[in-house]
Short mmCIF file of C-alpha atoms and ligand atoms in Angstrom, two decimals:
data_model
loop_
_atom_site.label_atom_id
_atom_site.label_comp_id
_atom_site.label_asym_id
_atom_site.label_seq_id
_atom_site.Cartn_x
_atom_site.Cartn_y
_atom_site.Cartn_z
CA MET A 1 19.08 14.18 -12.31
CA ALA A 2 16.29 14.25 -14.51
CA PHE A 3 14.89 11.12 -15.77
CA SER A 4 16.52 11.85 -19.66
CA ASN A 5 19.93 10.36 -17.93
CA PHE A 6 19.14 7.22 -17.15
CA GLY A 7 19.54 6.12 -20.37
CA LEU A 8 15.87 4.77 -20.66
CA SER A 9 15.01 4.60 -24.41
CA PRO A 10 12.68 7.35 -26.22
CA GLN A 11 9.88 5.96 -26.18
CA ILE A 12 9.73 5.06 -22.58
CA LEU A 13 11.11 8.87 -21.71
CA GLU A 14 7.62 9.96 -23.80
CA GLY A 15 5.68 8.42 -21.48
CA ILE A 16 7.76 9.47 -18.40
CA LYS A 17 6.45 13.18 -19.60
CA ALA A 18 2.99 12.48 -20.92
CA MET A 19 2.51 11.18 -16.49
CA GLY A 20 3.40 14.46 -15.48
CA TYR A 21 6.36 13.05 -13.55
CA VAL A 22 9.22 15.67 -13.56
CA GLU A 23 11.51 14.31 -11.29
CA PRO A 24 12.80 11.15 -9.76
CA THR A 25 11.55 9.97 -6.75
CA PRO A 26 14.99 8.98 -4.27
CA ILE A 27 13.76 5.19 -4.80
CA GLN A 28 14.18 5.88 -8.33
CA LEU A 29 17.38 7.02 -8.63
CA ARG A 30 18.95 4.65 -6.72
CA ALA A 31 17.22 1.53 -8.42
CA ILE A 32 16.67 3.02 -12.33
CA PRO A 33 20.83 2.98 -12.86
CA LEU A 34 21.08 -0.28 -11.26
CA LEU A 35 18.28 -2.34 -13.45
CA MET A 36 19.86 -0.19 -16.32
CA GLN A 37 22.96 -2.06 -15.76
CA GLY A 38 21.31 -5.30 -15.55
CA ARG A 39 21.93 -5.37 -11.48
CA ASP A 40 19.24 -7.82 -9.39
CA VAL A 41 18.04 -5.27 -7.20
CA ILE A 42 16.13 -5.97 -3.48
CA GLY A 43 14.05 -2.36 -2.59
CA SER A 44 12.46 -1.56 0.41
CA ALA A 45 10.85 1.20 0.86
CA GLN A 46 7.37 3.13 1.95
CA THR A 47 4.19 2.96 0.09
CA GLY A 48 4.31 4.63 -2.18
CA THR A 49 7.65 6.13 -3.07
CA GLY A 50 6.97 5.24 -6.77
CA LYS A 51 8.63 1.91 -6.31
CA THR A 52 5.96 0.81 -9.84
CA ALA A 53 7.93 3.10 -11.73
CA ALA A 54 11.12 2.57 -10.04
CA PHE A 55 11.19 -0.93 -11.65
CA ALA A 56 9.52 -0.52 -14.42
CA LEU A 57 10.66 1.80 -16.57
CA PRO A 58 14.22 0.25 -16.56
CA ILE A 59 12.61 -2.57 -17.64
CA LEU A 60 10.44 -1.33 -20.21
CA SER A 61 13.42 0.46 -21.69
CA LYS A 62 15.60 -2.52 -22.33
CA MET A 63 12.75 -4.64 -23.05
CA GLY A 64 12.77 -3.01 -26.71
CA GLU A 65 9.97 -4.24 -29.54
CA PRO A 66 7.19 -6.84 -28.87
CA THR A 67 7.77 -10.44 -29.36
CA ASP A 68 4.82 -11.91 -28.06
CA LYS A 69 6.49 -13.82 -25.59
CA THR A 70 6.24 -13.67 -22.40
CA ARG A 71 9.52 -11.71 -20.99
CA PHE A 72 8.91 -9.89 -18.32
CA LEU A 73 6.64 -11.07 -15.44
CA VAL A 74 5.74 -8.99 -12.03
CA LEU A 75 4.03 -11.13 -9.10
CA GLU A 76 1.34 -9.06 -6.62
CA PRO A 77 -0.09 -10.33 -3.74
CA THR A 78 -3.82 -8.76 -4.72
CA ARG A 79 -6.09 -8.59 -7.45
CA GLU A 80 -6.33 -5.00 -6.76
CA LEU A 81 -2.49 -4.63 -6.56
CA ALA A 82 -2.23 -6.37 -9.68
CA ALA A 83 -5.17 -4.12 -11.95
CA GLN A 84 -3.03 -0.73 -10.06
CA VAL A 85 0.65 -2.17 -11.50
CA GLU A 86 -0.77 -2.59 -14.88
CA THR A 87 -2.57 0.15 -14.99
CA ALA A 88 0.77 2.07 -14.32
CA ILE A 89 3.16 -0.36 -16.71
CA HIS A 90 0.30 0.38 -19.40
CA ASP A 91 0.47 3.88 -19.10
CA PHE A 92 4.06 4.19 -18.83
CA SER A 93 4.89 1.95 -22.10
CA ARG A 94 2.16 3.83 -24.29
CA PHE A 95 4.15 4.66 -27.05
CA THR A 96 5.48 1.01 -27.65
CA GLN A 97 3.64 -1.80 -29.08
CA LEU A 98 4.42 -3.94 -25.95
CA ARG A 99 1.57 -5.76 -24.87
CA THR A 100 0.29 -6.56 -21.58
CA ALA A 101 -2.43 -8.92 -19.58
CA VAL A 102 -3.44 -8.31 -16.20
CA LEU A 103 -4.25 -12.63 -14.18
CA TYR A 104 -5.74 -12.82 -10.93
CA GLY A 105 -8.76 -15.00 -9.79
CA GLY A 106 -12.58 -14.06 -8.94
CA VAL A 107 -13.28 -13.43 -12.61
CA GLY A 108 -13.66 -15.40 -15.38
CA TYR A 109 -11.07 -17.44 -17.39
CA GLY A 110 -12.32 -15.87 -21.34
CA ARG A 111 -10.71 -12.43 -21.04
CA GLN A 112 -7.09 -13.42 -19.98
CA LEU A 113 -7.43 -16.52 -22.47
CA ASP A 114 -7.62 -13.98 -25.27
CA GLU A 115 -5.20 -11.77 -24.04
CA LEU A 116 -2.75 -14.96 -23.75
CA LYS A 117 -3.82 -16.52 -26.77
CA ARG A 118 -2.92 -13.12 -28.70
CA GLY A 119 0.54 -13.29 -27.22
CA VAL A 120 1.64 -10.99 -24.48
CA ASP A 121 5.15 -9.19 -23.88
CA ILE A 122 4.38 -8.37 -19.40
CA VAL A 123 2.93 -9.97 -17.45
CA ILE A 124 1.10 -8.89 -14.12
CA ALA A 125 -0.40 -11.37 -12.03
CA THR A 126 -1.24 -13.27 -8.42
CA PRO A 127 0.09 -16.32 -7.93
CA GLY A 128 -2.61 -18.83 -8.06
CA ARG A 129 -4.08 -17.86 -11.10
CA LEU A 130 -0.65 -17.82 -12.63
CA LEU A 131 -0.78 -21.55 -11.64
CA ASP A 132 -3.81 -22.04 -12.66
CA HIS A 133 -2.89 -20.77 -16.63
CA MET A 134 -0.08 -22.93 -16.78
CA GLY A 135 -1.32 -25.75 -15.03
CA ARG A 136 -3.68 -25.07 -18.10
CA GLY A 137 -0.69 -24.53 -20.60
CA THR A 138 -1.75 -21.59 -21.49
CA LEU A 139 1.05 -19.53 -20.41
CA GLN A 140 4.32 -20.64 -20.84
CA LEU A 141 7.63 -19.13 -18.29
CA ASN A 142 10.25 -20.22 -20.60
CA ASN A 143 11.57 -17.12 -21.59
CA VAL A 144 10.41 -15.02 -18.96
CA GLN A 145 13.78 -12.26 -18.73
CA PHE A 146 12.46 -9.90 -15.58
CA LEU A 147 10.95 -10.45 -12.97
CA VAL A 148 9.83 -8.90 -9.75
CA LEU A 149 8.33 -10.43 -6.86
CA ASP A 150 6.44 -6.92 -5.67
CA GLU A 151 5.54 -6.64 -1.37
CA ALA A 152 7.09 -9.82 -1.16
CA ASP A 153 5.96 -9.28 3.58
CA ARG A 154 2.20 -9.54 2.17
CA MET A 155 2.49 -12.79 -0.17
CA LEU A 156 4.36 -14.66 3.17
CA ASP A 157 1.31 -13.07 5.21
CA MET A 158 -0.57 -14.41 2.94
CA GLY A 159 0.25 -17.70 2.76
CA PHE A 160 1.46 -17.31 -1.38
CA LEU A 161 5.54 -18.48 -0.77
CA PRO A 162 4.63 -21.89 -2.27
CA ASP A 163 3.20 -20.89 -5.13
CA VAL A 164 5.99 -18.11 -5.52
CA LYS A 165 8.87 -20.98 -5.24
CA ARG A 166 7.03 -22.99 -7.54
CA ILE A 167 6.67 -19.47 -9.67
CA VAL A 168 10.22 -19.13 -9.89
CA GLN A 169 11.39 -22.22 -10.53
CA LYS A 170 10.17 -22.18 -13.74
CA CYS A 171 11.25 -19.29 -15.07
CA PRO A 172 15.25 -19.42 -16.35
CA ARG A 173 17.79 -18.89 -14.47
CA GLU A 174 19.45 -16.12 -16.42
CA ARG A 175 17.18 -13.12 -15.80
CA GLN A 176 17.10 -10.27 -13.98
CA SER A 177 14.71 -10.54 -10.51
CA ALA A 178 13.91 -7.59 -8.24
CA LEU A 179 11.83 -7.85 -4.90
CA PHE A 180 9.81 -5.57 -3.04
CA SER A 181 9.37 -5.90 0.20
CA ALA A 182 8.56 -3.52 3.38
CA THR A 183 10.23 -6.33 5.69
CA ILE A 184 12.37 -8.58 5.68
CA PRO A 185 11.22 -11.65 7.81
CA PRO A 186 13.43 -14.56 7.48
CA GLN A 187 11.51 -16.63 5.16
CA ILE A 188 12.36 -13.53 2.46
CA GLU A 189 15.96 -13.68 3.34
CA THR A 190 15.67 -17.11 2.31
CA LEU A 191 13.82 -16.56 -0.93
CA ILE A 192 16.50 -13.99 -2.11
CA GLN A 193 19.64 -15.98 -1.63
CA TRP A 194 18.27 -18.49 -3.23
CA ALA A 195 15.79 -16.57 -6.33
CA MET A 196 18.37 -13.84 -6.37
CA LYS A 197 21.93 -13.39 -7.89
CA ASP A 198 24.30 -11.38 -5.99
CA PRO A 199 21.86 -8.74 -5.51
CA GLU A 200 22.11 -4.64 -4.53
CA THR A 201 19.40 -4.14 -1.26
CA ILE A 202 17.90 -0.35 -1.59
CA GLU A 203 16.54 1.10 1.81
CA ILE A 204 14.40 4.83 0.83
CA GLY A 205 14.57 6.47 4.40
CA ALA A 206 14.62 4.47 7.25
CA ARG A 207 12.57 1.69 6.83
CA ARG A 208 10.31 2.11 9.53
CA SER A 209 9.49 5.94 9.28
CA PRO A 210 5.78 6.80 8.40
CA ALA A 211 5.31 9.04 5.48
CA GLU A 212 7.25 12.12 6.02
CA THR A 213 4.56 14.53 4.87
CA VAL A 214 1.20 12.73 7.20
CA GLU A 215 0.71 14.37 10.03
CA HIS A 216 -0.61 11.62 12.66
CA VAL A 217 -2.23 11.79 16.05
CA ILE A 218 -4.16 9.22 18.38
CA TYR A 219 -7.55 9.95 19.74
CA PRO A 220 -8.40 8.15 23.62
CA VAL A 221 -11.61 7.27 23.79
CA ALA A 222 -14.00 5.14 25.42
CA GLU A 223 -14.94 2.05 24.07
CA GLY A 224 -18.61 2.89 23.79
CA GLN A 225 -17.41 6.31 22.21
CA LYS A 226 -15.59 5.14 19.21
CA THR A 227 -18.69 5.34 16.57
CA ASP A 228 -19.50 8.53 18.31
CA LEU A 229 -15.91 10.10 18.03
CA LEU A 230 -15.66 8.39 14.46
CA LEU A 231 -18.83 10.05 13.00
CA GLN A 232 -18.00 13.58 14.94
CA LEU A 233 -14.30 13.53 13.94
CA LEU A 234 -15.80 13.59 10.00
CA GLU A 235 -18.37 15.72 10.72
CA ARG A 236 -15.63 18.49 11.81
CA VAL A 237 -12.87 17.59 9.43
CA HIS A 238 -12.55 19.34 7.02
CA TYR A 239 -11.51 16.37 4.59
CA GLU A 240 -12.09 15.94 0.49
CA SER A 241 -11.75 11.51 0.80
CA VAL A 242 -10.89 9.64 3.80
CA ILE A 243 -10.30 5.82 4.46
CA VAL A 244 -11.33 4.37 7.58
CA PHE A 245 -9.74 1.36 8.44
CA CYS A 246 -11.43 -1.96 10.61
CA ARG A 247 -9.53 -4.71 11.83
CA THR A 248 -12.50 -7.04 10.65
CA LYS A 249 -14.78 -7.84 7.65
CA HIS A 250 -18.10 -7.68 9.82
CA ARG A 251 -16.83 -4.33 11.96
CA ALA A 252 -16.33 -2.69 8.16
CA ASP A 253 -19.68 -3.87 6.88
CA GLN A 254 -20.81 -1.95 10.54
CA ILE A 255 -19.21 0.81 10.30
CA ALA A 256 -20.06 1.89 6.55
CA HIS A 257 -24.09 1.12 7.30
CA LEU A 258 -23.50 3.13 10.40
CA LEU A 259 -22.24 5.92 7.99
CA LYS A 260 -24.69 5.66 5.52
CA ARG A 261 -27.01 5.96 7.70
CA ASN A 262 -25.49 9.14 8.55
CA GLN A 263 -25.85 10.58 4.99
CA HIS A 264 -22.08 9.65 4.09
CA ALA A 265 -21.44 8.44 0.57
CA VAL A 266 -19.73 4.64 1.49
CA ALA A 267 -18.20 2.34 -0.62
CA VAL A 268 -16.36 -0.55 1.73
CA LEU A 269 -13.49 -2.90 0.76
CA HIS A 270 -12.49 -5.94 2.04
CA SER A 271 -12.36 -9.61 1.08
CA ASN A 272 -16.02 -11.29 1.05
CA ARG A 273 -16.96 -8.77 -1.59
CA THR A 274 -17.01 -10.11 -4.95
CA GLN A 275 -14.51 -8.68 -7.61
CA ARG A 276 -17.20 -6.52 -9.14
CA GLU A 277 -18.28 -4.32 -6.10
CA ARG A 278 -14.17 -4.10 -4.73
CA GLU A 279 -14.29 -3.04 -8.52
CA ASP A 280 -16.95 -0.13 -8.67
CA ALA A 281 -16.27 0.90 -4.39
CA LEU A 282 -11.90 1.61 -5.71
CA ALA A 283 -13.50 3.06 -9.10
CA GLY A 284 -16.58 4.82 -7.79
CA PHE A 285 -13.50 6.21 -4.74
CA ARG A 286 -11.38 7.91 -6.67
CA LYS A 287 -13.80 9.38 -8.91
CA GLY A 288 -15.35 11.40 -5.94
CA LYS A 289 -18.82 9.44 -5.85
CA TYR A 290 -18.03 7.93 -2.42
CA GLU A 291 -16.39 10.21 -0.18
CA VAL A 292 -15.42 7.96 2.74
CA LEU A 293 -13.58 3.80 2.17
CA VAL A 294 -14.36 1.96 4.72
CA ALA A 295 -11.99 -1.19 4.59
CA THR A 296 -9.76 -4.01 5.59
CA ASP A 297 -5.57 -4.19 6.22
CA ILE A 298 -5.42 -7.29 3.46
CA ALA A 299 -7.84 -5.32 1.03
CA SER A 300 -6.16 -1.95 0.84
CA ARG A 301 -2.58 -2.93 1.20
CA GLY A 302 -0.27 -0.87 -1.42
CA LEU A 303 -3.22 0.28 -3.24
CA ASP A 304 -2.55 3.59 -4.96
CA ILE A 305 -5.20 6.01 -4.11
CA ALA A 306 -4.02 8.98 -5.13
CA ASP A 307 -5.72 12.69 -3.21
CA VAL A 308 -6.46 10.70 -0.18
CA SER A 309 -7.47 13.94 2.86
CA HIS A 310 -7.40 11.72 5.75
CA VAL A 311 -6.94 8.19 7.55
CA VAL A 312 -9.18 7.41 10.33
CA ASN A 313 -8.25 4.03 12.27
CA TYR A 314 -11.38 3.60 13.94
CA ASP A 315 -9.28 0.43 15.12
CA VAL A 316 -5.78 0.30 16.03
CA PRO A 317 -3.79 -1.50 13.76
CA GLN A 318 -2.34 -5.01 14.95
CA HIS A 319 0.59 -5.47 13.70
CA PRO A 320 3.06 -2.11 13.47
CA GLU A 321 3.91 -2.36 10.15
CA ASP A 322 0.65 -1.81 8.49
CA TYR A 323 0.14 2.03 10.73
CA ILE A 324 2.55 2.80 8.41
CA HIS A 325 0.71 0.61 5.69
CA ARG A 326 -2.47 2.38 6.16
CA ILE A 327 -1.01 5.86 6.44
CA GLY A 328 0.79 5.45 3.98
CA ARG A 329 -2.88 6.37 2.16
CA THR A 330 -2.28 8.87 2.28
CA GLY A 331 0.44 11.97 1.68
CA ARG A 332 1.70 9.74 -1.22
CA ALA A 333 4.24 11.29 -3.24
CA GLU A 334 4.75 14.42 -1.75
CA ALA A 335 0.63 15.16 -1.13
CA SER A 336 0.39 15.94 2.64
CA GLY A 337 -2.40 14.16 4.68
CA ASP A 338 -3.50 13.40 7.90
CA ALA A 339 -4.14 10.20 10.16
CA PHE A 340 -5.88 9.61 12.99
CA THR A 341 -6.11 6.73 15.61
CA LEU A 342 -8.81 5.91 17.96
CA MET A 343 -8.01 4.33 20.73
CA VAL A 344 -9.30 2.62 23.55
CA ALA A 345 -7.80 1.37 27.18
CA GLY A 346 -6.69 -2.36 25.81
CA ASP A 347 -5.47 -0.67 22.70
CA ALA A 348 -2.85 0.32 24.88
CA GLN A 349 0.00 -1.76 24.36
CA HIS A 350 -0.48 -2.43 20.09
CA VAL A 351 -0.44 1.96 20.08
CA TYR A 352 3.12 1.28 22.33
CA ALA A 353 4.72 -1.31 19.53
CA ILE A 354 4.29 1.51 17.18
CA GLU A 355 5.58 3.96 18.78
CA ARG A 356 8.41 1.81 19.50
CA PHE A 357 8.40 0.40 15.82
CA ILE A 358 8.51 4.12 13.92
CA GLY A 359 10.57 5.54 16.70
CA GLN A 360 8.62 8.27 17.62
CA LYS A 361 5.43 8.93 20.12
CA VAL A 362 2.79 9.93 18.04
CA PRO A 363 0.30 12.86 19.69
CA ARG A 364 -2.47 12.39 21.66
CA VAL A 365 -5.40 14.71 21.00
CA LYS A 366 -8.92 15.32 22.13
CA LEU A 367 -11.37 16.96 20.21
CA GLU A 368 -13.00 20.40 21.53
CA ASN A 369 -16.28 20.19 22.93
CA PHE A 370 -16.48 16.32 22.60
CA THR A 371 -18.35 15.22 26.54
CA TYR A 372 -16.25 12.41 26.67
CA GLN A 373 -16.76 9.52 28.92
CA TYR A 374 -14.01 8.63 31.29
CA THR A 375 -11.14 6.40 30.43
CA ALA A 376 -8.05 5.55 32.13
CA LEU A 377 -6.63 6.47 29.03
CA PHE A 378 -6.54 9.77 30.14
CA GLU A 379 -4.56 9.32 33.13
CA GLU A 380 -2.17 7.73 30.31
CA GLU A 381 0.87 10.48 30.56
CA LYS A 382 0.61 10.76 34.06
CA GLN A 383 1.53 7.41 34.72
CA GLY A 384 4.08 7.08 32.32
CA GLN A 385 3.88 4.16 29.28
CA LYS A 386 5.46 1.13 30.45
CA GLY A 387 7.58 0.11 27.65
CA GLY A 388 6.41 3.14 25.96
CA PHE A 389 8.38 4.89 23.27
CA PRO A 390 9.84 7.24 25.39
CA GLY A 391 11.19 10.21 23.59
CA LYS A 392 9.59 13.46 22.93
CA VAL A 393 6.21 13.73 21.70
CA ARG A 394 6.73 15.75 17.68
CA GLY A 395 5.04 18.87 17.33
CA ALA A 396 2.05 18.43 14.63
CA ARG A 397 -0.53 20.51 13.46
CA ILE A 398 -3.56 19.36 14.55
CA LYS A 399 -6.88 20.55 12.71
CA GLY A 400 -10.16 19.98 15.42
CA GLY A 401 -8.08 18.72 18.90
CA TYR A 402 -5.77 19.86 21.40
CA PHE A 403 -3.07 18.10 23.28
CA PHE A 404 -3.84 17.79 26.60
CA GLY A 405 -1.91 16.65 29.72
CA PRO A 406 2.07 17.25 30.24
CA SER A 407 2.71 17.53 26.36
CA ARG A 408 -0.22 19.90 26.18
CA ARG A 409 1.37 22.89 23.45
CA ARG A 410 1.28 26.31 26.00
P1 AMP B 501 3.42 3.99 -6.52
O1 AMP B 501 4.58 4.35 -4.52
O2 AMP B 501 4.82 3.16 -7.17
O3 AMP B 501 2.75 3.17 -5.52
O4 AMP B 501 3.33 5.26 -6.62
C1 AMP B 501 2.92 6.42 -6.03
C2 AMP B 501 2.24 7.40 -6.53
O5 AMP B 501 3.49 8.29 -6.70
C3 AMP B 501 1.44 6.70 -7.88
O6 AMP B 501 0.69 7.67 -8.17
C4 AMP B 501 2.41 7.44 -9.14
O7 AMP B 501 1.75 7.43 -10.47
C5 AMP B 501 3.30 8.70 -8.04
N1 AMP B 501 4.95 8.70 -8.60
C6 AMP B 501 5.66 7.63 -9.36
N2 AMP B 501 6.73 8.43 -9.74
C7 AMP B 501 6.25 9.86 -9.77
C8 AMP B 501 7.44 10.72 -9.94
N3 AMP B 501 8.86 10.66 -10.99
N4 AMP B 501 7.53 12.03 -10.19
C9 AMP B 501 5.79 12.45 -9.57
N5 AMP B 501 5.22 11.16 -9.16
C10 AMP B 501 5.10 10.37 -9.46
#
C-alpha cells in the first residue's frame, strides 16, 4: 500500500514525497483511511510510530484552500511537543497555502497575536495558553472542524483535563475528532464518550510492548557506584547521541554537572529551565552540538529526537508506562538503539512492575572489568523474583556487557 492510494490531496502527496516517506507505517495504514472517511479515531500506539502524520495527512488533505478561520485544532501536553508537531504539520503542508500557528506558554504574546491577527487555518496549542487567547478574545473556536487531542493520558497526568474539556466545549459539535493516548485510563474513557462520535479504536502492536527495534538491558549496581558506572558506560559504549533520564530535576542538574566535568558535551531538559534554555538544549542536541541530553520524564515525553543511539535510565522510572516512553526515544521509525537501565536494590519492585507491564524479562548484565561492589541484586536470579515476571530471558545483543546468573549465555 502506498500513500498515493489513500485519496490524499496532490499537494499533501508532494509534501510526503519531500519528507522522504516511502511507505506508510502501520498506524498510518489504519488511521488514514478512517479519517479520510470522516470517522472519529482513537489511536493507541507506541511513540515513534508515525502518529503525527497518521492524523495530519488526511486532515490537511481535507482542508483544501485556506480560509483564515481556525478549522484544525491540535492540543498537546507540552510546549516541546506542540513545537514539534507544528514543525511536522508545516512540513507536510508546505505545498499548500494553509497557515499554522503554535501557541504555548512561557513566551511572550507578541508573535502569537500577530499570527492570529493575520488569520490561521491550523492551531497547535497547549491548553493553558489556548484558554488565555480565548479569554482575551484573540482566538475563536467556532469554526473548528477537526480536533486532535494528542497524548491525552499525559494531559490527564499534568492536570489539564478540565482545561481540555473547556476547550472541547467551545468547539462546534459538528466536527471530526481524533484522540491519541498510550493508555486509556477511566478518565480518558469518560472524555472519549463525551467528546467523540462513534469512534473507531486502532491499536498498533501490543499497546504495552516497547519499540521492537530496541535492545534493552539492566545493569544492577550498588547505590554508591551509580555515577561511576554511568561514566564508564559512556566511556566504553559507542554512542552517537544519548539521553540520560533522571527521576528529578535536581538529579538531572547534578548528573549534567558531573558529565560536563568529565568532558561530555551536555544539555539539560527539565521543566524548571526557561523556554529559551529548553529550546537551546533541544536544538543543540538535534544538531549534534551536545552528545548527551540529561532529561526528566515530563520534559521529554513524546519528543521526536531522531537518531538517538542510546537511552540510559540513570533512575528506574516509577511508572511502567514511562519506561516505554523513555526507550521509545531510541529505535524510532525503524532505527535501532540500545537502552540501559541502572538498577539499585531499592528499585526491584519498580523493575518487576515494568517487566510485568511489558510482558518480558529484561536481561541483567554486568560491565566487564568494572570493579563492582557487592549488592544483593547479584543474587536476584538465584533467589527468584517475588512477583517478578516468570518468563524466559529474551536473547539480546549486548555491547560492553555480559549475562550473569543462570541466564548467562554459554
Ligand atoms: P511520530 O510518531 O509522529 O513522532 O513520528 C516518528 C518519526 O517517524 C518522525 O521522525 C517522522 O518524521 C517519522 N515518520 C513518520 N511516518 C513515516 C513514514 N511513513 N516513513 C518514514 N518515516 C516516518
